[in-house]
Amino acid sequence: MPDGVVVAVNPDLAPDLVVVGAGFFGLTIAERCAAELDLKVLVLERREHLGGNAWSEADPDTGIEVHKYGAHLFHTSNAKVWEYVNRFTDFTGYQHRVYSQHGGEVYPLPINLGTINQFFRSAHSPAQARELIAEQASELGGKEPENFVEKGVSLIGRPLYEAFIAHYTAKQWQTDPEKLSADIITRLPVRYTYDNRYFNDTYEGLPVDGYAAWLERMADHPNIEVRTGVDFREHREEYVGRVPVVYTGPVDEYFDHDEGRLSWRTVDFEREVVDTPDFQGCPVMNYPDADAPYTRIIEFRHFHPERDYDSEQTVIFKEFSRFAEDTDEPYYPVNTPEDRAMLMRYRDRAKAEDNVLFGGRLGTYKYLDMHMAIGSALSMFENKLRPHFADGEALTSGGVDA
Ligand code: FAD
Ligand code: UDP
């Protein structure tokens, strides 16, 4: 889709609902309300394309599909979400696997029996490996882990934590890991088998004809109009108080940062076209040592082994993580204790905003994967929007935690 183009044009549309943000959350709301309730939905998106962070496009030099805002792997165990997303796209059988280059050697991730035996130069059975890690984790003296470091050490012991997690996390979060939430590390499974699938979910795959095609299909309804290149902040008086709004932008920005600025991380992607058909032999190589300035290298060609890309070159993105400034894209909520306290104040403010619902990764300040954003939008539709539009119930926010 060319930049700035309006999808499913309906210029006379007087909206029943305004959705701010055309990411997965916003598009799921728009699609459900248009298709199920026959509402006219106006979606405002400040970027020049729809799709939010999941947007993908063909690399201009190689034709390889690249995920513009970082690699996006779809996985879920939620059967409802899986059924819903399959209405808009078929999925390949792709299963995500990641490798990690430490001390000049390549190890499989997530930490599994293969990683443990390679690291300790051993041939431990699952039971022996469990015993070893339990012994190393005993430095915590049975204490319930309270932060990222303690959780990491409790799961994999100090030597593996130092090798694969400590510097990577320092590069990625630039935050004292004792201030990071333990949840971040529990995203990664630890396995006492040689299974090195990155995700544990029931369903996994990549959209057969790409994310852009999937996202555009969600918006392809005569009752939906997506206006790109439009910032809600410049138009809020036209809509707030006049028509129900689902807002998926940053919650602190909605309130003009009155309660302070929530901290976000952003990522800079350094794109390189390399003169070889295969740069690293896998889609993702992590660099957990302090001497590499980037956290990982993505080679997009490997996400679609079933496609016959005919380029003799390959395209890679090196990822550099840093704190987001005002003008940067906010990607990952840092979620320090100060942020959490601030978020409580924003939640109270959001509760008081009648006729505005807050959702999505930015609107809830939560580390939501795509399937979680879609699942949460489906719940908002069933629990808030359908009762409002179909049964006349009041549209009270209930806070940002929809
Ligand atoms: P977004 O996609 O961020 O969409 C919000 C939209 O709102 C944006 O397009 C933004 O421009 C727009 N907006 C904000 N403010 C305004 C305003 N004032 N006016 C108009 N528009 C506005 N998930 C996975 O499941 N698997 C992965 O592998 C994965 N990898 C990721 C890698 C990175 C680097 C990042 C950042 C995220 C990743 N995710 C992944 C998460 C995934 O991107 C999110 O779950 C998904 O984007 C959430 O959708 P959303 O609609 O909530 O937010
Ligand atoms: N992580 C790490 N080393 C790795 C991979 C992950 O230390 O090689 C940590 C890091 O803190 C990261 C978290 O585990 O933020 C979750 O990993 P995931 O791959 O889910 O992170 P994402 O790609 O979503 O940032």
XYZ file of C-alpha atoms in Angstrom, residues 184-392:
209
model
C 10.605 -10.313 31.871
C 12.827 -13.328 32.384
C 9.924 -15.735 32.784
C 9.046 -15.016 29.145
C 11.850 -17.436 28.282
C 11.266 -21.113 28.979
C 14.005 -23.256 30.588
C 13.959 -26.882 29.447
C 15.663 -30.039 30.634
C 15.337 -31.647 27.208
C 17.015 -30.854 23.884
C 13.865 -29.110 22.628
C 14.973 -25.641 21.502
C 11.693 -24.222 20.254
C 11.600 -20.647 21.502
C 7.890 -20.654 22.343
C 5.777 -23.152 24.271
C 2.505 -22.210 22.580
C 0.057 -24.566 20.878
C -0.210 -22.538 17.675
C 2.629 -20.857 15.850
C 3.419 -19.627 12.342
C 3.984 -16.626 10.112
C 1.364 -15.094 7.803
C 1.778 -16.797 4.431
C 1.647 -13.604 2.390
C 3.091 -11.323 5.043
C 1.938 -9.111 7.916
C 0.958 -6.186 5.699
C -1.543 -8.290 3.727
C -3.013 -9.684 6.955
C -3.376 -6.265 8.566
C -4.871 -4.695 5.440
C -7.478 -7.469 5.252
C -8.590 -6.670 8.783
C -9.300 -3.089 7.724
C -10.940 -4.043 4.454
C -14.586 -3.381 5.298
C -16.861 -0.693 3.815
C -17.694 0.599 7.319
C -14.037 1.126 8.250
C -12.006 4.106 7.220
C -8.355 4.320 8.212
C -6.820 7.778 7.998
C -3.050 7.562 8.095
C -0.706 10.445 8.824
C -3.236 11.866 11.316
C -2.283 12.550 14.934
C -5.229 12.279 17.314
C -3.708 14.984 19.552
C -4.489 17.548 16.894
C -8.105 16.425 16.563
C -9.225 15.338 19.995
C -11.764 18.158 20.476
C -13.559 16.984 17.328
C -14.211 13.583 18.896
C -13.794 13.335 22.685
C -17.159 13.846 24.369
C -18.964 13.598 21.040
C -18.371 10.015 20.010
C -16.991 6.947 21.839
C -13.224 6.607 21.470
C -10.951 3.587 21.819
C -7.479 4.969 22.425
C -4.390 2.795 21.814
C -1.705 5.500 21.956
C 0.561 6.030 24.991
C -1.563 6.528 28.103
C 0.728 9.230 29.545
C 0.581 11.190 26.295
C -3.242 11.195 26.392
C -3.032 13.090 29.699
C -0.255 15.419 28.443
C 2.203 13.694 30.813
C 0.506 15.418 33.759
C 1.515 12.620 36.143
C 5.014 12.293 34.675
C 6.598 10.407 31.774
C 6.432 6.631 31.768
C 9.769 5.174 30.659
C 10.003 3.261 27.410
C 12.754 1.580 25.501
C 13.126 1.985 21.795
C 15.261 0.046 19.318
C 17.438 1.372 16.482
C 17.686 -1.014 13.556
C 20.850 -0.872 11.490
C 20.001 -2.352 8.097
C 22.700 -3.978 5.981
C 22.474 -5.712 2.638
C 25.184 -8.362 2.567
C 26.640 -9.928 -0.570
C 25.901 -13.508 0.336
C 22.695 -15.523 0.059
C 23.068 -16.639 3.699
C 24.727 -14.524 6.396
C 24.184 -16.511 9.609
C 22.233 -19.668 8.777
C 19.315 -18.835 11.097
C 16.784 -16.027 11.576
C 18.006 -14.700 14.943
C 21.473 -14.722 16.512
C 21.719 -13.139 19.961
C 24.922 -11.478 21.178
C 24.938 -11.735 24.983
C 28.561 -10.586 25.502
C 29.417 -7.033 26.516
C 31.808 -6.457 23.586
C 29.098 -6.560 20.868
C 27.206 -3.246 20.943
C 24.038 -4.779 19.487
C 21.755 -7.298 21.189
C 20.921 -9.441 18.179
C 21.041 -9.782 14.408
C 17.926 -10.681 12.441
C 18.244 -12.241 8.989
C 14.742 -11.999 7.531
C 15.168 -14.453 4.664
C 15.103 -17.354 7.161
C 11.603 -16.542 8.377
C 10.244 -17.859 5.074
C 12.236 -20.902 3.950
C 9.188 -21.869 1.841
C 9.555 -18.733 -0.308
C 11.808 -18.765 -3.278
C 13.600 -15.448 -2.773
C 15.829 -15.221 -5.816
C 18.210 -12.569 -4.437
C 21.876 -13.538 -4.148
C 22.070 -10.963 -1.353
C 20.560 -11.064 2.101
C 19.241 -8.302 4.376
C 20.064 -8.151 8.075
C 19.034 -5.818 10.905
C 21.336 -5.233 13.886
C 19.350 -4.169 16.944
C 20.551 -1.440 19.319
C 18.386 -0.765 22.291
C 18.140 2.507 24.216
C 15.825 4.655 26.290
C 13.162 6.359 24.210
C 13.287 10.149 23.942
C 10.147 12.168 23.217
C 10.437 11.807 19.468
C 11.250 8.075 19.428
C 8.835 5.222 18.944
C 8.011 3.777 22.390
C 8.512 -0.006 22.093
C 8.967 -1.694 25.450
C 7.571 -0.455 28.775
C 10.533 -0.411 31.200
C 8.166 -0.736 34.151
C 10.373 0.270 37.084
C 8.726 0.692 40.502
C 8.495 4.461 39.766
C 6.716 3.683 36.480
C 4.296 1.359 38.224
C 3.383 4.021 40.778
C 2.865 6.553 37.977
C 0.762 4.066 36.020
C -1.617 3.740 39.002
C -2.237 7.473 38.838
C -2.902 7.288 35.093
C -5.278 4.365 35.633
C -7.303 6.497 38.030
C -7.393 9.305 35.503
C -8.432 6.869 32.746
C -11.284 5.517 34.873
C -12.724 8.987 35.068
C -12.749 9.442 31.258
C -16.256 8.445 30.244
C -16.693 7.320 26.652
C -12.957 6.702 26.199
C -11.537 3.199 26.523
C -7.776 2.605 26.741
C -6.218 -0.494 25.230
C -3.220 -2.066 23.539
C 0.439 -2.058 24.412
C 0.789 1.712 24.644
C -2.607 2.392 26.185
C -2.105 -0.111 29.017
C 1.692 0.222 29.346
C 1.983 -3.551 29.165
C 4.391 -5.879 27.401
C 1.673 -7.394 25.176
C 2.478 -9.847 22.403
C 0.317 -9.730 19.280
C -1.958 -12.536 20.410
C -2.433 -10.802 23.766
C -3.269 -7.476 22.106
C -5.799 -9.222 19.853
C -7.241 -11.286 22.751
C -7.575 -8.210 24.900
C -9.312 -6.312 22.065
C -11.759 -9.200 21.577
C -12.566 -9.038 25.308
C -13.051 -5.273 25.193
C -15.413 -5.752 22.281
C -17.492 -8.415 24.055
C -17.433 -6.879 27.549
C -17.666 -3.163 26.834
C -18.467 -2.245 23.246
C -21.140 -4.791 22.401
C -23.079 -4.107 25.654
C -22.812 -0.367 24.972
C -23.823 -0.329 21.325
C -26.238 -3.278 21.341
C -27.840 -2.854 24.801
C -27.271 0.819 25.582
